[in-house]
Amino acid sequence: MARKTTKNEIENNTNTKTIIDKDVNKEAKPKRKRKSKPRTSPKKTLTEKEKEDWDKLYKYVRTNVMGYDENQALSKDMVLRLKGLLVNKYMENNSIEDTANYSYEIILLTFKFCIMDIRNGLMSNTFNSEMHKFNYVLRIVEKNINTVYVRLKNAEKAKEKTETVDMNT
């Protein structure tokens, strides 16, 4: 018949003692609640122009970049990644503060600007999944979005400048 161990023997055993100490320490520390950050902005509704621009961007990425047909759709993660480009985030969410404010038009122009680099990269690399392929494409776009933005602003300034010169003469 097996001998019962007493409480003192259990407490004196070094292995058990450390386990008991760890359990006591766990109980002593109260769990910290995660503080949720307040939303930085209320849920934004899109204007008609933004909806049209989003549709153009979505269709362009789906067909020209990813090579999908009309029956296929981009996954939720891909859509969130696309929307994250607007505000310079990895993925669109409400818990991280926005650091930029691009339009869908700027992002579409960036995709068109980078299409040769994207196609060359897709042909020369192998990918584990569709998301891996999409992340590669977005990395190329992220590197060039400010270049396209600055070029577009410079073109607008030059256009305004020529219009003011034409009006003065």
Coordinates of C-alpha atoms in Angstrom, one line a residue:
M1 CA 0.0 0.0 0.0
A2 CA 1.3 3.4 -0.9
R3 CA 2.3 5.8 1.9
K4 CA 0.5 9.1 2.0
T5 CA 2.8 12.2 2.0
T6 CA 2.1 14.8 4.6
K7 CA 1.7 18.5 3.9
N8 CA 5.1 19.3 5.6
E9 CA 6.9 16.8 3.3
I10 CA 5.3 18.4 0.2
E11 CA 6.3 21.9 1.4
N12 CA 9.8 20.8 2.2
N13 CA 10.3 19.2 -1.3
T14 CA 12.3 21.8 -3.3
N15 CA 10.5 21.1 -6.6
T16 CA 7.1 21.5 -5.0
K17 CA 8.2 24.5 -3.0
T18 CA 9.1 26.4 -6.2
I19 CA 5.8 25.5 -7.8
I20 CA 3.9 26.6 -4.7
D21 CA 6.0 29.9 -4.7
K22 CA 5.2 30.5 -8.3
D23 CA 1.5 29.9 -7.7
V24 CA 1.5 32.3 -4.8
N25 CA 3.3 35.0 -6.9
K26 CA 0.8 34.6 -9.6
E27 CA -2.1 35.1 -7.3
A28 CA -0.4 38.2 -5.7
K29 CA -0.2 40.0 -9.0
P30 CA -3.6 41.2 -10.3
K31 CA -4.1 41.0 -14.0
R32 CA -3.7 44.3 -15.8
K33 CA -6.6 45.3 -18.0
R34 CA -5.6 46.4 -21.5
K35 CA -6.6 49.9 -22.0
S36 CA -8.3 50.3 -25.4
K37 CA -7.5 53.4 -27.2
P38 CA -10.4 55.5 -28.2
R39 CA -11.2 55.6 -31.9
T40 CA -9.2 58.3 -33.6
S41 CA -12.0 59.1 -36.0
P42 CA -15.7 58.0 -36.2
K43 CA -16.6 55.6 -38.9
K44 CA -16.1 57.4 -42.2
T45 CA -18.7 57.2 -45.0
L46 CA -17.4 57.5 -48.5
T47 CA -18.5 60.1 -50.9
E48 CA -19.7 59.2 -54.4
K49 CA -16.3 60.1 -55.9
E50 CA -14.5 58.0 -53.3
K51 CA -16.8 55.0 -54.0
E52 CA -16.0 55.3 -57.7
D53 CA -12.3 55.6 -57.1
W54 CA -12.4 52.6 -54.7
D55 CA -14.2 50.5 -57.3
K56 CA -11.6 51.5 -60.0
L57 CA -8.7 50.6 -57.6
Y58 CA -10.3 47.3 -56.5
K59 CA -11.0 46.2 -60.1
Y60 CA -7.5 47.3 -61.3
V61 CA -5.8 45.4 -58.5
R62 CA -8.0 42.3 -58.9
T63 CA -7.6 42.0 -62.7
N64 CA -4.4 43.7 -63.7
V65 CA -2.2 43.0 -60.7
M66 CA -3.4 39.8 -59.2
G67 CA -4.7 38.3 -62.5
Y68 CA -8.2 37.3 -61.1
D69 CA -11.3 37.1 -63.2
E70 CA -14.7 38.6 -62.5
N71 CA -15.7 35.5 -60.5
Q72 CA -12.8 35.9 -58.0
A73 CA -12.6 38.4 -55.2
L74 CA -9.8 39.7 -53.1
S75 CA -9.7 38.3 -49.6
K76 CA -10.6 40.4 -46.5
D77 CA -7.0 40.7 -45.6
M78 CA -6.1 42.0 -49.0
V79 CA -8.9 44.6 -48.9
L80 CA -7.8 45.7 -45.4
R81 CA -4.2 46.0 -46.7
L82 CA -5.4 48.1 -49.6
K83 CA -7.4 50.4 -47.4
G84 CA -4.4 50.6 -45.0
L85 CA -2.4 52.3 -47.8
L86 CA -4.8 55.3 -47.6
V87 CA -3.6 56.1 -44.1
N88 CA -0.1 54.6 -44.1
K89 CA -0.9 51.5 -42.0
Y90 CA -0.1 47.9 -42.6
M91 CA -3.8 47.1 -42.3
E92 CA -6.8 49.4 -41.8
N93 CA -8.0 49.4 -38.2
N94 CA -9.3 51.9 -35.7
S95 CA -6.8 51.3 -32.9
I96 CA -3.7 52.8 -34.6
E97 CA -3.5 56.5 -35.4
D98 CA -3.5 57.5 -39.0
T99 CA -0.2 59.0 -40.2
A100 CA -1.1 59.9 -43.8
N101 CA -4.1 60.8 -45.9
Y102 CA -3.8 59.6 -49.5
S103 CA -6.8 59.2 -51.8
Y104 CA -7.8 56.1 -53.7
E105 CA -6.9 58.0 -56.9
I106 CA -3.2 58.4 -55.7
I107 CA -3.0 54.8 -54.8
L108 CA -4.4 53.7 -58.2
L109 CA -1.9 56.0 -60.0
T110 CA 0.9 54.5 -57.9
F111 CA -0.2 51.0 -59.0
K112 CA -0.1 52.1 -62.6
F113 CA 3.2 53.8 -62.1
C114 CA 4.7 50.6 -60.6
I115 CA 3.1 48.1 -62.9
M116 CA 6.3 47.2 -64.8
D117 CA 8.2 46.6 -61.5
I118 CA 5.3 44.6 -60.1
R119 CA 5.1 42.4 -63.2
N120 CA 8.9 41.9 -63.3
G121 CA 8.9 41.0 -59.6
L122 CA 5.9 38.6 -60.0
M123 CA 7.6 36.8 -62.9
S124 CA 11.0 36.5 -61.3
N125 CA 9.9 35.3 -57.8
T126 CA 8.0 32.3 -56.5
F127 CA 5.4 32.8 -53.7
N128 CA 4.1 30.5 -51.0
S129 CA 0.5 31.9 -51.1
E130 CA -1.6 34.6 -52.7
M131 CA -1.2 36.7 -49.6
H132 CA 2.6 36.5 -49.9
K133 CA 2.3 37.6 -53.5
F134 CA 0.0 40.5 -52.5
N135 CA 2.3 41.6 -49.7
Y136 CA 5.2 41.7 -52.2
V137 CA 3.1 43.9 -54.6
L138 CA 2.1 46.3 -51.8
R139 CA 5.7 46.6 -50.7
I140 CA 6.6 47.9 -54.1
V141 CA 3.6 50.3 -54.1
E142 CA 4.4 51.5 -50.5
K143 CA 8.0 52.4 -51.6
N144 CA 6.7 54.6 -54.5
I145 CA 3.5 56.2 -53.1
N146 CA 5.3 59.3 -51.9
T147 CA 7.1 59.7 -55.3
V148 CA 3.7 59.6 -57.1
Y149 CA 2.2 62.0 -54.6
V150 CA 5.0 64.6 -55.0
R151 CA 4.9 64.3 -58.8
L152 CA 1.2 64.9 -58.8
K153 CA 1.4 67.9 -56.5
N154 CA 4.2 69.3 -58.7
A155 CA 2.2 68.8 -61.8
E156 CA -0.8 70.6 -60.2
K157 CA 1.5 73.6 -59.2
A158 CA 2.9 73.8 -62.7
K159 CA -0.6 73.8 -64.2
E160 CA -1.7 76.6 -61.8
K161 CA 1.4 78.5 -62.6
T162 CA 0.8 78.3 -66.4
E163 CA -2.8 79.3 -65.9
T164 CA -1.8 82.4 -63.9
V165 CA 0.8 83.3 -66.5
D166 CA -1.8 82.9 -69.3
M167 CA -4.3 85.1 -67.5
N168 CA -1.7 87.9 -66.9
T169 CA -0.7 88.2 -70.6

